[in-house]
């Protein structure tokens, strides 16, 4: 799938887009806080092909092959702003019907998008997303920042993000470790999610407890189901791709048929 840069309201995003299936929704993949299109590897293509759906994978501004962020500073509503940018991107590409698949920050952005733009979202798969801040999340971010300072993580990230690495790490860690962000909570938006939801989480997720799952599926207005995977951490689609793929295909097929 060929990648290209697209200009959306003056912001330049890297996208990979395949719309070869007529009258089928587009599965949109939303990466995590240090992720990008390339780091999904072949998972998106496998899911789209199996579900016979169109596919959009993109790098948020500052990540991967997209243009840099203008500043590392983020407000508490930065994921809400990303949902608005996604809506603008969908409009630019004339995509009217989506199935969202988001991981971590991307999972949260998927939930927000489904709540704010329900007319565009046929279903959502949220993998290890957050709706509020927990001690375990703050500890996970702090541990990751320590690893960034003490290991070869900067070099590994440079392969995917180039010279934008320091900016994205700063953007992620500073907001999540700030006192002001402890009050961040999007539970008030959940009632606006009317389309079906599948929440996937590893039972041993080092960034969030199962409260994130339970409180999400209990508050959405549409049908909601959970898929908790034992002995799996924060990235189920990498730690056990076959299981996540099969469960996601089954969910999408049920929605479409």
Short mmCIF file of C-alpha atoms in Angstrom, two decimals:
data_model
loop_
_atom_site.label_atom_id
_atom_site.label_comp_id
_atom_site.label_asym_id
_atom_site.label_seq_id
_atom_site.Cartn_x
_atom_site.Cartn_y
_atom_site.Cartn_z
CA UNK A 1 0.00 0.00 0.00
CA UNK A 2 1.51 3.28 -1.15
CA UNK A 3 2.01 6.00 1.46
CA UNK A 4 1.70 9.73 0.85
CA UNK A 5 1.63 13.08 2.63
CA UNK A 6 -1.75 14.81 2.83
CA UNK A 7 -2.40 18.41 3.87
CA UNK A 8 -5.31 18.85 6.29
CA UNK A 9 -5.90 22.46 7.36
CA UNK A 10 -2.22 23.24 6.90
CA UNK A 11 -1.07 20.16 8.85
CA UNK A 12 0.84 17.53 6.88
CA UNK A 13 0.07 13.91 7.74
CA UNK A 14 1.53 10.68 6.39
CA UNK A 15 -1.22 8.26 5.39
CA UNK A 16 -1.58 4.83 3.83
CA UNK A 17 -5.04 4.47 2.31
CA UNK A 18 -6.68 1.65 0.37
CA UNK A 19 -10.29 2.11 -0.77
CA UNK A 20 -10.67 -0.83 -3.14
CA UNK A 21 -13.81 -2.28 -1.51
CA UNK A 22 -16.94 -0.56 -2.79
CA UNK A 23 -19.72 0.17 -0.28
CA UNK A 24 -17.64 -1.09 2.62
CA UNK A 25 -16.48 0.89 5.68
CA UNK A 26 -12.88 1.98 6.18
CA UNK A 27 -11.00 0.52 9.13
CA UNK A 28 -9.00 3.42 10.61
CA UNK A 29 -5.98 2.54 12.76
CA UNK A 30 -4.95 4.93 15.56
CA UNK A 31 -1.50 4.34 17.01
CA UNK A 32 -0.30 4.70 20.62
CA UNK A 33 1.71 7.48 22.28
CA UNK A 34 5.07 6.45 20.77
CA UNK A 35 3.72 4.58 17.75
CA UNK A 36 3.29 5.17 14.03
CA UNK A 37 2.04 3.50 10.86
CA UNK A 38 5.21 1.42 10.45
CA UNK A 39 5.02 0.03 13.99
CA UNK A 40 1.64 -1.60 13.31
CA UNK A 41 3.54 -3.84 10.88
CA UNK A 42 1.19 -6.12 8.90
CA UNK A 43 -1.65 -6.24 11.43
CA UNK A 44 -3.86 -3.57 9.75
CA UNK A 45 -3.54 -5.13 6.29
CA UNK A 46 -4.39 -8.59 7.63
CA UNK A 47 -7.49 -7.32 9.44
CA UNK A 48 -8.75 -5.25 6.50
CA UNK A 49 -8.22 -8.10 4.05
CA UNK A 50 -9.94 -10.66 6.28
CA UNK A 51 -12.89 -8.33 6.93
CA UNK A 52 -13.00 -7.20 3.28
CA UNK A 53 -12.93 -3.55 4.31
CA UNK A 54 -11.06 -0.46 3.15
CA UNK A 55 -8.07 0.65 5.21
CA UNK A 56 -6.60 3.92 6.49
CA UNK A 57 -3.47 4.00 8.65
CA UNK A 58 -1.88 7.35 9.47
CA UNK A 59 0.79 9.00 11.60
CA UNK A 60 -0.50 11.72 13.90
CA UNK A 61 1.30 15.04 13.62
CA UNK A 62 4.83 14.70 15.06
CA UNK A 63 4.99 10.92 14.59
CA UNK A 64 6.51 8.61 12.00
CA UNK A 65 6.62 10.24 8.57
CA UNK A 66 4.18 13.07 9.38
CA UNK A 67 5.53 16.59 9.81
CA UNK A 68 6.78 17.65 13.28
CA UNK A 69 4.65 19.06 16.09
CA UNK A 70 4.99 22.81 16.53
CA UNK A 71 5.41 22.38 20.31
CA UNK A 72 5.69 19.56 22.86
CA UNK A 73 3.24 21.35 25.15
CA UNK A 74 -0.19 19.73 25.40
CA UNK A 75 -3.39 20.68 27.13
CA UNK A 76 -5.50 18.17 29.05
CA UNK A 77 -7.78 17.97 26.02
CA UNK A 78 -5.05 16.93 23.56
CA UNK A 79 -6.79 13.64 22.66
CA UNK A 80 -10.08 15.44 22.08
CA UNK A 81 -8.18 17.70 19.66
CA UNK A 82 -6.79 14.60 17.90
CA UNK A 83 -10.35 13.31 17.42
CA UNK A 84 -11.25 16.60 15.75
CA UNK A 85 -8.19 16.32 13.48
CA UNK A 86 -9.22 12.77 12.57
CA UNK A 87 -12.66 14.06 11.61
CA UNK A 88 -11.01 16.68 9.37
CA UNK A 89 -8.83 13.98 7.78
CA UNK A 90 -11.88 11.78 7.09
CA UNK A 91 -13.63 14.75 5.47
CA UNK A 92 -10.57 15.46 3.31
CA UNK A 93 -10.59 11.84 2.07
CA UNK A 94 -14.40 11.77 1.71
CA UNK A 95 -14.64 8.81 4.11
CA UNK A 96 -18.18 8.65 5.46
CA UNK A 97 -18.22 5.31 7.32
CA UNK A 98 -15.47 3.96 9.56
CA UNK A 99 -14.59 1.17 11.94
CA UNK A 100 -12.05 2.56 14.40
CA UNK A 101 -9.22 0.44 15.81
CA UNK A 102 -7.18 2.37 18.36
CA UNK A 103 -4.41 1.29 20.72
CA UNK A 104 -3.60 3.08 24.02
CA UNK A 105 -3.81 6.85 23.28
CA UNK A 106 -5.23 5.78 19.94
CA UNK A 107 -7.89 3.75 21.75
CA UNK A 108 -8.90 6.82 23.73
CA UNK A 109 -8.99 8.92 20.56
CA UNK A 110 -11.20 6.25 18.98
CA UNK A 111 -13.66 6.45 21.89
CA UNK A 112 -13.75 10.24 21.72
CA UNK A 113 -14.26 10.18 17.94
CA UNK A 114 -17.11 7.67 18.27
CA UNK A 115 -18.76 9.95 20.85
CA UNK A 116 -18.28 13.24 18.97
CA UNK A 117 -18.84 12.04 15.41
CA UNK A 118 -21.22 9.08 15.74
CA UNK A 119 -22.55 9.52 12.21
CA UNK A 120 -19.14 8.48 10.82
CA UNK A 121 -18.47 5.50 13.13
CA UNK A 122 -20.05 2.10 12.48
CA UNK A 123 -18.09 0.35 15.25
CA UNK A 124 -15.07 0.82 17.51
CA UNK A 125 -12.35 -1.53 18.69
CA UNK A 126 -10.55 0.03 21.64
CA UNK A 127 -7.36 -1.75 22.68
CA UNK A 128 -5.88 -0.74 26.06
CA UNK A 129 -7.41 2.75 25.97
CA UNK A 130 -7.89 5.06 28.95
CA UNK A 131 -10.88 7.08 30.15
CA UNK A 132 -9.26 8.41 33.34
CA UNK A 133 -5.83 8.52 34.99
CA UNK A 134 -4.75 5.77 37.40
CA UNK A 135 -1.66 5.37 39.59
CA UNK A 136 -0.65 2.35 37.49
CA UNK A 137 -0.74 4.52 34.34
CA UNK A 138 1.46 7.21 35.87
CA UNK A 139 3.91 4.56 37.07
CA UNK A 140 3.98 3.00 33.58
CA UNK A 141 4.77 6.34 31.95
CA UNK A 142 7.43 7.10 34.58
CA UNK A 143 9.04 3.68 34.03
CA UNK A 144 9.02 4.19 30.26
CA UNK A 145 10.68 7.60 30.67
CA UNK A 146 13.40 6.02 32.84
CA UNK A 147 13.95 3.40 30.14
CA UNK A 148 14.20 6.18 27.58
CA UNK A 149 16.95 7.86 29.63
CA UNK A 150 18.90 4.70 30.48
CA UNK A 151 18.56 2.29 27.56
CA UNK A 152 18.87 2.32 23.77
CA UNK A 153 15.16 3.23 23.41
CA UNK A 154 15.98 6.62 21.79
CA UNK A 155 17.95 4.86 19.03
CA UNK A 156 15.15 2.32 18.50
CA UNK A 157 12.54 5.07 18.25
CA UNK A 158 14.74 7.13 15.91
CA UNK A 159 14.34 4.41 13.28
CA UNK A 160 10.63 5.24 13.07
CA UNK A 161 10.36 8.92 14.05
CA UNK A 162 13.70 10.36 12.99
CA UNK A 163 14.75 13.57 14.76
CA UNK A 164 11.22 14.03 16.18
CA UNK A 165 11.81 11.46 18.96
CA UNK A 166 12.70 13.88 21.76
CA UNK A 167 9.63 16.02 21.01
CA UNK A 168 7.13 13.13 21.12
CA UNK A 169 8.62 11.63 24.30
CA UNK A 170 8.51 15.04 25.98
CA UNK A 171 4.93 15.63 24.78
CA UNK A 172 3.76 12.27 26.12
CA UNK A 173 5.59 12.14 29.46
CA UNK A 174 5.18 15.77 30.53
CA UNK A 175 1.38 15.79 30.25
CA UNK A 176 0.82 12.34 31.79
CA UNK A 177 3.18 13.04 34.69
CA UNK A 178 1.78 16.52 35.40
CA UNK A 179 -0.38 17.23 38.45
CA UNK A 180 -2.99 18.95 36.29
CA UNK A 181 -3.61 15.84 34.19
CA UNK A 182 -4.61 13.70 37.19
CA UNK A 183 -8.13 15.13 36.88
CA UNK A 184 -8.46 14.23 33.18
CA UNK A 185 -11.54 12.09 32.58
CA UNK A 186 -13.70 11.39 29.50
CA UNK A 187 -16.44 9.31 31.15
CA UNK A 188 -18.92 12.12 30.44
CA UNK A 189 -18.52 11.46 26.69
CA UNK A 190 -19.20 7.72 26.79
CA UNK A 191 -23.00 7.97 26.77
CA UNK A 192 -22.74 9.52 23.29
CA UNK A 193 -21.20 6.33 21.85
CA UNK A 194 -24.12 4.63 20.12
CA UNK A 195 -22.27 2.23 17.78
CA UNK A 196 -21.03 -1.23 18.87
CA UNK A 197 -17.83 -1.35 20.93
CA UNK A 198 -15.26 -4.08 21.53
CA UNK A 199 -12.77 -3.30 24.32
CA UNK A 200 -9.62 -5.47 24.22
CA UNK A 201 -7.20 -5.48 27.13
CA UNK A 202 -4.36 -7.62 28.45
CA UNK A 203 -4.98 -8.77 31.99
CA UNK A 204 -1.39 -7.80 32.88
CA UNK A 205 -1.54 -4.35 31.25
CA UNK A 206 1.18 -2.24 32.88
CA UNK A 207 -0.57 1.03 31.98
CA UNK A 208 -4.15 0.45 33.14
CA UNK A 209 -6.41 -1.69 35.29
CA UNK A 210 -9.54 -3.53 34.17
CA UNK A 211 -11.54 -0.61 35.64
CA UNK A 212 -10.83 1.15 32.35
CA UNK A 213 -12.69 -1.62 30.54
CA UNK A 214 -15.57 -2.12 32.97
CA UNK A 215 -16.35 1.58 33.38
CA UNK A 216 -16.25 2.11 29.62
CA UNK A 217 -18.54 -0.72 28.55
CA UNK A 218 -21.01 0.08 31.35
CA UNK A 219 -21.49 3.68 30.24
CA UNK A 220 -21.74 3.59 26.43
CA UNK A 221 -25.21 3.70 24.86
CA UNK A 222 -24.54 1.14 22.14
CA UNK A 223 -23.80 -2.56 22.55
CA UNK A 224 -20.46 -3.21 24.23
CA UNK A 225 -18.33 -6.27 24.88
CA UNK A 226 -14.94 -6.93 26.43
CA UNK A 227 -12.13 -9.30 25.51
CA UNK A 228 -9.65 -9.73 28.35
CA UNK A 229 -6.55 -11.76 27.49
CA UNK A 230 -4.68 -13.52 30.34
CA UNK A 231 -0.89 -13.10 30.67
CA UNK A 232 -0.82 -10.25 28.17
CA UNK A 233 0.41 -6.70 28.74
CA UNK A 234 -0.27 -3.34 27.08
CA UNK A 235 0.08 -4.36 23.40
CA UNK A 236 -2.16 -7.40 22.76
CA UNK A 237 -1.97 -7.04 18.96
CA UNK A 238 1.81 -7.56 19.16
CA UNK A 239 1.96 -9.99 22.09
CA UNK A 240 -0.72 -12.31 20.68
CA UNK A 241 -1.63 -11.05 17.20
CA UNK A 242 -3.51 -14.18 16.10
CA UNK A 243 -5.96 -14.08 19.01
CA UNK A 244 -6.59 -10.33 18.64
CA UNK A 245 -6.96 -10.64 14.88
CA UNK A 246 -9.46 -13.50 15.11
CA UNK A 247 -11.55 -11.74 17.77
CA UNK A 248 -11.55 -8.48 15.79
CA UNK A 249 -12.56 -10.24 12.55
CA UNK A 250 -15.40 -12.02 14.32
CA UNK A 251 -16.63 -8.71 15.81
CA UNK A 252 -16.49 -6.86 12.48
CA UNK A 253 -18.19 -9.68 10.56
CA UNK A 254 -21.05 -9.64 13.05
CA UNK A 255 -21.43 -5.87 12.63
CA UNK A 256 -21.41 -6.02 8.81
CA UNK A 257 -23.50 -9.15 8.22
#
